[in-house]
Amino acid sequence: VQLQASGGGLVQAGGSLRLSCAASGRTFSSYVMGWFRQAPGKEREFVAGIRWSGGNTFYLDSVKGRFTISRDNAKNTVHLQMNSLKPEDTADYYCAAYASSYGLSSRASDYVYWGQGTLVTVSS
């Protein structure tokens, strides 16, 4: 399984970015896909997750209403649309995946496959 994250960049507070995670290597219908972030000096934290089959989603409280996770079945890609960005959203963002027939975990230790980080910087 390979995960390729892209879409990071520099944006002013209040702006938007869309991150993408291209997945390859197998069929992901029974997988959970997640986005995590890690700011300098802080632990990695869960941001959002989606079950590939069914589309159930789960978000970190601080991003609810601002971020939207979605999947494109045809392109095997998961997106994270980030609106109303704040300086505290600045971090390296990682996509991750694990196989599961039910549930949606927010624990990094449950995710088996990880992509490289993509840096999001929000200026004030």
Coordinates of N, CA, C and O in Angstrom, one line a residue:
V1 N 0.8 -1.2 0.0 CA 0.0 0.0 0.0 C 0.9 1.2 0.0 O 1.8 1.3 0.8
Q2 N 0.5 2.1 -0.9 CA 1.3 3.4 -0.9 C 0.3 4.6 -0.8 O -0.8 4.5 -1.5
L3 N 0.6 5.6 0.0 CA -0.2 6.7 0.1 C 0.7 7.9 -0.2 O 1.8 8.1 0.3
Q4 N 0.2 8.8 -1.1 CA 0.9 9.9 -1.6 C 0.1 11.2 -1.3 O -0.9 11.4 -1.9
A5 N 0.6 12.0 -0.3 CA -0.2 13.2 0.1 C 0.4 14.4 -0.7 O 1.6 14.5 -1.0
S6 N -0.5 15.3 -1.0 CA -0.2 16.5 -1.7 C -1.1 17.6 -1.3 O -2.2 17.4 -0.7
G7 N -0.8 18.9 -1.7 CA -1.7 20.0 -1.6 C -1.4 21.0 -0.5 O -2.1 22.0 -0.4
G8 N -0.4 20.7 0.3 CA 0.0 21.7 1.3 C 0.5 23.0 0.7 O 0.8 23.1 -0.5
G9 N 0.7 24.0 1.6 CA 1.2 25.3 1.1 C 1.1 26.4 2.1 O 0.7 26.1 3.3
L10 N 1.3 27.6 1.7 CA 1.2 28.7 2.6 C -0.1 29.5 2.3 O -0.4 29.8 1.1
V11 N -0.9 29.8 3.3 CA -2.1 30.5 3.1 C -2.4 31.5 4.2 O -1.9 31.2 5.3
Q12 N -3.1 32.5 4.0 CA -3.4 33.5 5.0 C -4.5 33.0 5.9 O -5.4 32.2 5.4
A13 N -4.6 33.4 7.1 CA -5.7 33.1 8.0 C -7.0 33.4 7.3 O -7.2 34.4 6.7
G14 N -8.0 32.5 7.4 CA -9.3 32.6 6.7 C -9.3 32.0 5.4 O -10.4 31.9 4.8
G15 N -8.2 31.6 4.8 CA -8.1 31.0 3.5 C -8.4 29.5 3.5 O -8.8 28.9 4.5
S16 N -8.3 28.9 2.3 CA -8.6 27.5 2.2 C -7.5 26.8 1.5 O -6.7 27.3 0.7
L17 N -7.4 25.5 1.7 CA -6.5 24.5 1.0 C -7.2 23.2 0.9 O -8.1 22.9 1.7
R18 N -6.9 22.5 -0.1 CA -7.4 21.1 -0.3 C -6.2 20.1 -0.4 O -5.4 20.2 -1.3
L19 N -6.2 19.2 0.6 CA -5.2 18.2 0.6 C -5.7 17.0 -0.1 O -6.9 16.7 0.0
S20 N -4.8 16.2 -0.8 CA -5.2 15.0 -1.4 C -4.3 13.9 -1.0 O -3.1 14.1 -0.7
C21 N -4.8 12.7 -1.0 CA -4.1 11.5 -0.6 C -4.4 10.4 -1.7 O -5.5 9.9 -1.7
A22 N -3.5 10.2 -2.5 CA -3.7 9.1 -3.6 C -3.2 7.8 -3.0 O -2.1 7.7 -2.6
A23 N -4.1 6.8 -3.1 CA -3.9 5.5 -2.5 C -3.7 4.5 -3.6 O -4.4 4.5 -4.6
S24 N -2.8 3.6 -3.4 CA -2.6 2.6 -4.4 C -2.0 1.3 -3.8 O -1.6 1.3 -2.6
G25 N -2.1 0.2 -4.5 CA -1.6 -1.1 -4.0 C -2.6 -2.1 -3.7 O -2.3 -3.3 -3.5
R26 N -3.8 -1.7 -3.5 CA -4.9 -2.7 -3.2 C -6.3 -2.1 -3.3 O -6.3 -0.9 -3.6
T27 N -7.3 -2.9 -3.1 CA -8.6 -2.3 -3.1 C -8.9 -1.8 -1.7 O -8.7 -2.5 -0.7
F28 N -9.4 -0.6 -1.6 CA -9.6 0.0 -0.3 C -11.0 0.0 0.2 O -11.3 0.8 1.2
S29 N -11.8 -0.8 -0.3 CA -13.3 -0.7 0.1 C -13.5 -1.1 1.6 O -14.4 -0.6 2.2
S30 N -12.6 -1.8 2.2 CA -12.7 -2.2 3.6 C -11.7 -1.4 4.5 O -11.4 -1.8 5.6
Y31 N -11.3 -0.3 4.0 CA -10.3 0.5 4.7 C -10.9 1.8 5.3 O -11.9 2.3 4.9
V32 N -10.2 2.2 6.4 CA -10.4 3.5 7.0 C -9.3 4.4 6.6 O -8.1 4.0 6.7
M33 N -9.6 5.6 6.1 CA -8.6 6.6 5.7 C -8.6 7.7 6.7 O -9.7 8.2 7.1
G34 N -7.5 8.2 7.1 CA -7.4 9.3 8.1 C -6.4 10.4 7.7 O -5.5 10.1 7.0
W35 N -6.6 11.5 8.3 CA -5.7 12.6 8.2 C -5.2 12.9 9.6 O -6.1 13.1 10.5
F36 N -3.9 13.0 9.8 CA -3.4 13.5 11.1 C -2.5 14.7 10.8 O -2.1 15.0 9.7
R37 N -2.2 15.4 11.9 CA -1.2 16.5 11.8 C -0.3 16.6 12.9 O -0.6 16.1 14.0
Q38 N 0.9 17.2 12.7 CA 1.8 17.3 13.8 C 2.5 18.7 13.6 O 3.2 18.9 12.6
A39 N 2.3 19.5 14.6 CA 3.0 20.8 14.7 C 4.3 20.7 15.4 O 4.5 19.7 16.2
P40 N 5.2 21.6 15.2 CA 6.5 21.5 15.8 C 6.4 21.5 17.4 O 5.7 22.3 17.9
G41 N 7.0 20.5 18.0 CA 7.0 20.4 19.4 C 5.8 19.8 20.0 O 5.6 19.7 21.2
K42 N 4.9 19.3 19.1 CA 3.6 18.7 19.6 C 3.5 17.3 19.1 O 4.1 16.9 18.1
E43 N 2.6 16.6 19.8 CA 2.3 15.2 19.3 C 1.4 15.2 18.1 O 0.7 16.1 17.8
R44 N 1.5 14.1 17.4 CA 0.7 13.9 16.2 C -0.8 13.8 16.7 O -1.1 13.0 17.6
E45 N -1.7 14.5 16.0 CA -3.1 14.4 16.4 C -4.0 14.0 15.2 O -3.7 14.4 14.1
F46 N -5.1 13.3 15.5 CA -6.1 13.0 14.5 C -6.8 14.2 14.1 O -7.2 15.1 14.9
V47 N -7.1 14.3 12.8 CA -7.8 15.5 12.3 C -9.2 15.0 11.8 O -10.2 15.6 12.1
A48 N -9.2 14.0 10.9 CA -10.4 13.6 10.3 C -10.2 12.2 9.7 O -9.1 11.8 9.4
G49 N -11.3 11.4 9.7 CA -11.3 10.1 9.1 C -12.5 9.7 8.4 O -13.6 10.3 8.6
I50 N -12.4 8.7 7.5 CA -13.6 8.3 6.7 C -13.5 6.9 6.4 O -12.4 6.3 6.1
R51 N -14.6 6.2 6.4 CA -14.6 4.8 6.0 C -14.8 4.8 4.5 O -15.7 5.5 4.0
W52 N -14.0 4.0 3.8 CA -14.1 4.1 2.4 C -15.4 3.5 1.9 O -16.0 4.1 1.0
S53 N -15.9 2.5 2.5 CA -17.2 2.0 2.2 C -18.2 2.6 3.1 O -18.1 2.5 4.3
G54 N -19.2 3.3 2.6 CA -20.2 3.9 3.4 C -20.0 5.4 3.6 O -21.0 6.1 3.8
G55 N -18.8 5.8 3.7 CA -18.5 7.2 3.8 C -18.7 7.8 5.1 O -18.7 9.0 5.3
N56 N -18.8 7.0 6.2 CA -18.9 7.5 7.6 C -17.6 8.4 7.9 O -16.5 8.0 7.5
T57 N -17.9 9.5 8.5 CA -16.8 10.4 8.8 C -16.7 10.7 10.3 O -17.7 10.6 11.1
F58 N -15.6 11.2 10.7 CA -15.3 11.6 12.1 C -14.3 12.7 12.1 O -13.3 12.6 11.4
Y59 N -14.5 13.7 13.0 CA -13.6 14.9 13.0 C -13.1 15.3 14.4 O -13.8 15.1 15.4
L60 N -11.9 15.8 14.4 CA -11.5 16.5 15.6 C -12.4 17.7 15.9 O -12.8 18.4 14.9
D61 N -12.7 17.9 17.1 CA -13.7 18.9 17.4 C -13.3 20.3 16.9 O -14.2 21.1 16.4
S62 N -12.1 20.6 17.0 CA -11.6 22.0 16.6 C -11.7 22.2 15.1 O -11.6 23.4 14.7
V63 N -11.9 21.2 14.3 CA -12.0 21.4 12.8 C -13.4 21.2 12.3 O -13.7 21.4 11.1
K64 N -14.3 20.7 13.2 CA -15.7 20.5 12.7 C -16.3 21.8 12.2 O -16.2 22.9 12.7
G65 N -16.9 21.7 11.0 CA -17.5 22.8 10.4 C -16.6 23.6 9.5 O -17.0 24.5 8.7
R66 N -15.3 23.3 9.6 CA -14.3 24.0 8.8 C -13.6 23.0 7.8 O -13.3 23.4 6.7
F67 N -13.4 21.8 8.2 CA -12.7 20.8 7.4 C -13.8 19.8 6.9 O -14.7 19.4 7.7
T68 N -13.6 19.2 5.7 CA -14.4 18.2 5.2 C -13.6 17.1 4.5 O -12.7 17.4 3.7
I69 N -13.7 15.9 5.0 CA -13.0 14.8 4.4 C -13.9 14.1 3.4 O -15.1 13.9 3.7
S70 N -13.4 13.7 2.3 CA -14.2 13.0 1.3 C -13.4 12.0 0.5 O -12.1 12.1 0.6
R71 N -14.0 11.1 -0.3 CA -13.2 10.2 -1.1 C -13.7 10.2 -2.5 O -14.9 10.4 -2.8
D72 N -12.8 9.9 -3.4 CA -13.1 9.8 -4.8 C -12.8 8.3 -5.2 O -11.7 8.0 -5.4
N73 N -13.9 7.6 -5.3 CA -13.7 6.1 -5.6 C -13.0 5.9 -6.9 O -12.2 5.0 -7.0
A74 N -13.4 6.6 -7.9 CA -12.8 6.4 -9.2 C -11.3 6.6 -9.3 O -10.6 6.0 -10.0
K75 N -10.8 7.6 -8.4 CA -9.4 7.9 -8.5 C -8.7 7.4 -7.3 O -7.5 7.7 -7.1
N76 N -9.3 6.6 -6.4 CA -8.7 6.1 -5.2 C -8.0 7.2 -4.4 O -6.8 7.0 -4.0
T77 N -8.7 8.3 -4.2 CA -8.1 9.5 -3.6 C -9.0 10.0 -2.5 O -10.2 10.0 -2.6
V78 N -8.4 10.4 -1.4 CA -9.1 11.0 -0.3 C -8.7 12.4 -0.2 O -7.5 12.8 -0.3
H79 N -9.7 13.3 0.0 CA -9.4 14.7 0.1 C -9.7 15.3 1.4 O -10.6 14.8 2.1
L80 N -9.0 16.3 1.8 CA -9.3 17.1 3.0 C -9.5 18.5 2.6 O -8.5 19.2 2.4
Q81 N -10.7 19.0 2.5 CA -11.0 20.4 2.2 C -10.9 21.2 3.5 O -11.6 20.9 4.5
M82 N -10.0 22.2 3.6 CA -9.8 22.9 4.8 C -10.2 24.4 4.5 O -9.5 25.1 3.7
N83 N -11.2 24.9 5.2 CA -11.7 26.2 5.0 C -11.5 27.0 6.3 O -11.3 26.4 7.4
S84 N -11.6 28.3 6.3 CA -11.4 29.2 7.4 C -10.2 28.8 8.3 O -10.3 28.6 9.5
L85 N -9.1 28.6 7.6 CA -7.9 28.2 8.2 C -7.4 29.2 9.3 O -7.6 30.4 9.1
K86 N -6.8 28.7 10.3 CA -6.3 29.5 11.4 C -4.8 29.2 11.6 O -4.4 28.1 11.2
P87 N -4.1 30.1 12.2 CA -2.7 29.9 12.4 C -2.4 28.6 13.2 O -1.4 27.9 12.9
E88 N -3.3 28.2 14.1 CA -3.1 27.0 14.9 C -3.3 25.7 14.1 O -3.1 24.6 14.6
D89 N -3.7 25.9 12.8 CA -3.8 24.7 11.9 C -2.5 24.4 11.3 O -2.4 23.4 10.6
T90 N -1.5 25.3 11.5 CA -0.2 25.1 10.9 C 0.4 23.8 11.4 O 0.5 23.6 12.6
A91 N 0.8 22.9 10.5 CA 1.4 21.6 10.8 C 1.8 20.8 9.6 O 1.4 21.2 8.5
D92 N 2.5 19.7 9.8 CA 2.7 18.7 8.7 C 1.4 17.9 8.8 O 1.1 17.4 9.9
Y93 N 0.8 17.6 7.7 CA -0.4 16.8 7.6 C 0.0 15.5 6.9 O 0.6 15.5 5.9
Y94 N -0.5 14.4 7.5 CA -0.2 13.1 7.0 C -1.5 12.3 6.8 O -2.5 12.4 7.5
C95 N -1.6 11.6 5.7 CA -2.7 10.7 5.5 C -2.2 9.3 5.9 O -1.1 8.9 5.8
A96 N -3.2 8.5 6.3 CA -2.9 7.2 6.9 C -4.1 6.2 6.6 O -5.2 6.7 6.3
A97 N -3.9 4.9 6.7 CA -4.9 4.0 6.4 C -4.8 2.7 7.2 O -3.6 2.3 7.6
Y98 N -5.9 2.0 7.5 CA -5.8 0.7 8.1 C -7.1 -0.1 7.6 O -8.1 0.6 7.3
A99 N -7.0 -1.4 7.6 CA -8.1 -2.2 7.2 C -9.0 -2.5 8.4 O -8.5 -2.9 9.5
S100 N -10.3 -2.3 8.2 CA -11.2 -2.6 9.3 C -12.6 -2.8 8.7 O -13.0 -2.1 7.8
S101 N -13.3 -3.8 9.3 CA -14.7 -4.1 8.8 C -15.7 -3.2 9.5 O -16.9 -3.2 9.1
Y102 N -15.3 -2.5 10.6 CA -16.3 -1.7 11.3 C -15.5 -0.6 12.0 O -14.3 -0.7 12.3
G103 N -16.3 0.4 12.4 CA -15.6 1.5 13.3 C -14.8 2.4 12.5 O -14.6 2.3 11.3
L104 N -14.3 3.4 13.2 CA -13.4 4.4 12.6 C -12.5 4.9 13.8 O -13.1 5.7 14.6
S105 N -11.3 4.6 13.8 CA -10.4 5.0 14.9 C -9.8 6.3 14.7 O -9.5 6.8 13.6
S106 N -9.5 7.0 15.8 CA -8.8 8.3 15.8 C -7.4 8.1 16.4 O -6.7 9.1 16.6
R107 N -7.0 6.9 16.7 CA -5.7 6.6 17.3 C -4.7 6.3 16.3 O -4.9 5.4 15.4
A108 N -3.6 7.0 16.3 CA -2.5 6.9 15.3 C -2.0 5.4 15.3 O -1.6 4.9 14.3
S109 N -2.0 4.8 16.5 CA -1.4 3.5 16.6 C -2.3 2.4 15.8 O -1.8 1.3 15.5
D110 N -3.5 2.7 15.5 CA -4.3 1.8 14.7 C -4.1 1.9 13.2 O -4.4 0.9 12.5
Y111 N -3.5 2.9 12.8 CA -3.2 3.1 11.4 C -1.9 2.4 11.0 O -0.9 2.7 11.6
V112 N -2.0 1.6 10.0 CA -0.8 0.8 9.5 C 0.0 1.5 8.4 O 1.2 1.4 8.5
Y113 N -0.7 2.1 7.5 CA 0.0 2.7 6.4 C 0.0 4.2 6.5 O -1.0 4.8 6.8
W114 N 1.1 4.8 6.2 CA 1.3 6.3 6.3 C 1.9 6.8 5.0 O 2.8 6.2 4.4
G115 N 1.4 8.0 4.6 CA 2.0 8.7 3.6 C 3.1 9.7 4.1 O 3.2 9.8 5.3
Q116 N 3.8 10.4 3.2 CA 4.7 11.4 3.7 C 3.9 12.6 4.1 O 2.8 12.8 3.7
G117 N 4.4 13.5 4.8 CA 3.7 14.7 5.3 C 3.7 15.8 4.2 O 4.5 15.8 3.3
T118 N 2.7 16.6 4.3 CA 2.6 17.8 3.4 C 2.4 19.0 4.4 O 1.5 18.9 5.2
L119 N 3.2 20.0 4.2 CA 3.2 21.1 5.2 C 2.2 22.1 4.8 O 2.1 22.6 3.7
V120 N 1.4 22.5 5.9 CA 0.4 23.5 5.8 C 0.8 24.6 6.7 O 1.0 24.4 7.9
T121 N 1.0 25.8 6.2 CA 1.4 27.0 7.0 C 0.3 28.1 6.8 O 0.0 28.5 5.7
V122 N -0.2 28.5 8.0 CA -1.3 29.5 7.9 C -0.7 30.7 8.6 O -0.4 30.7 9.8
S123 N -0.6 31.8 7.9 CA -0.1 33.1 8.4 C -1.2 33.9 9.0 O -2.3 33.9 8.5
S124 N -0.8 34.7 10.0 CA -1.9 35.5 10.7 C -1.9 36.9 10.0 O -1.1 37.3 9.2

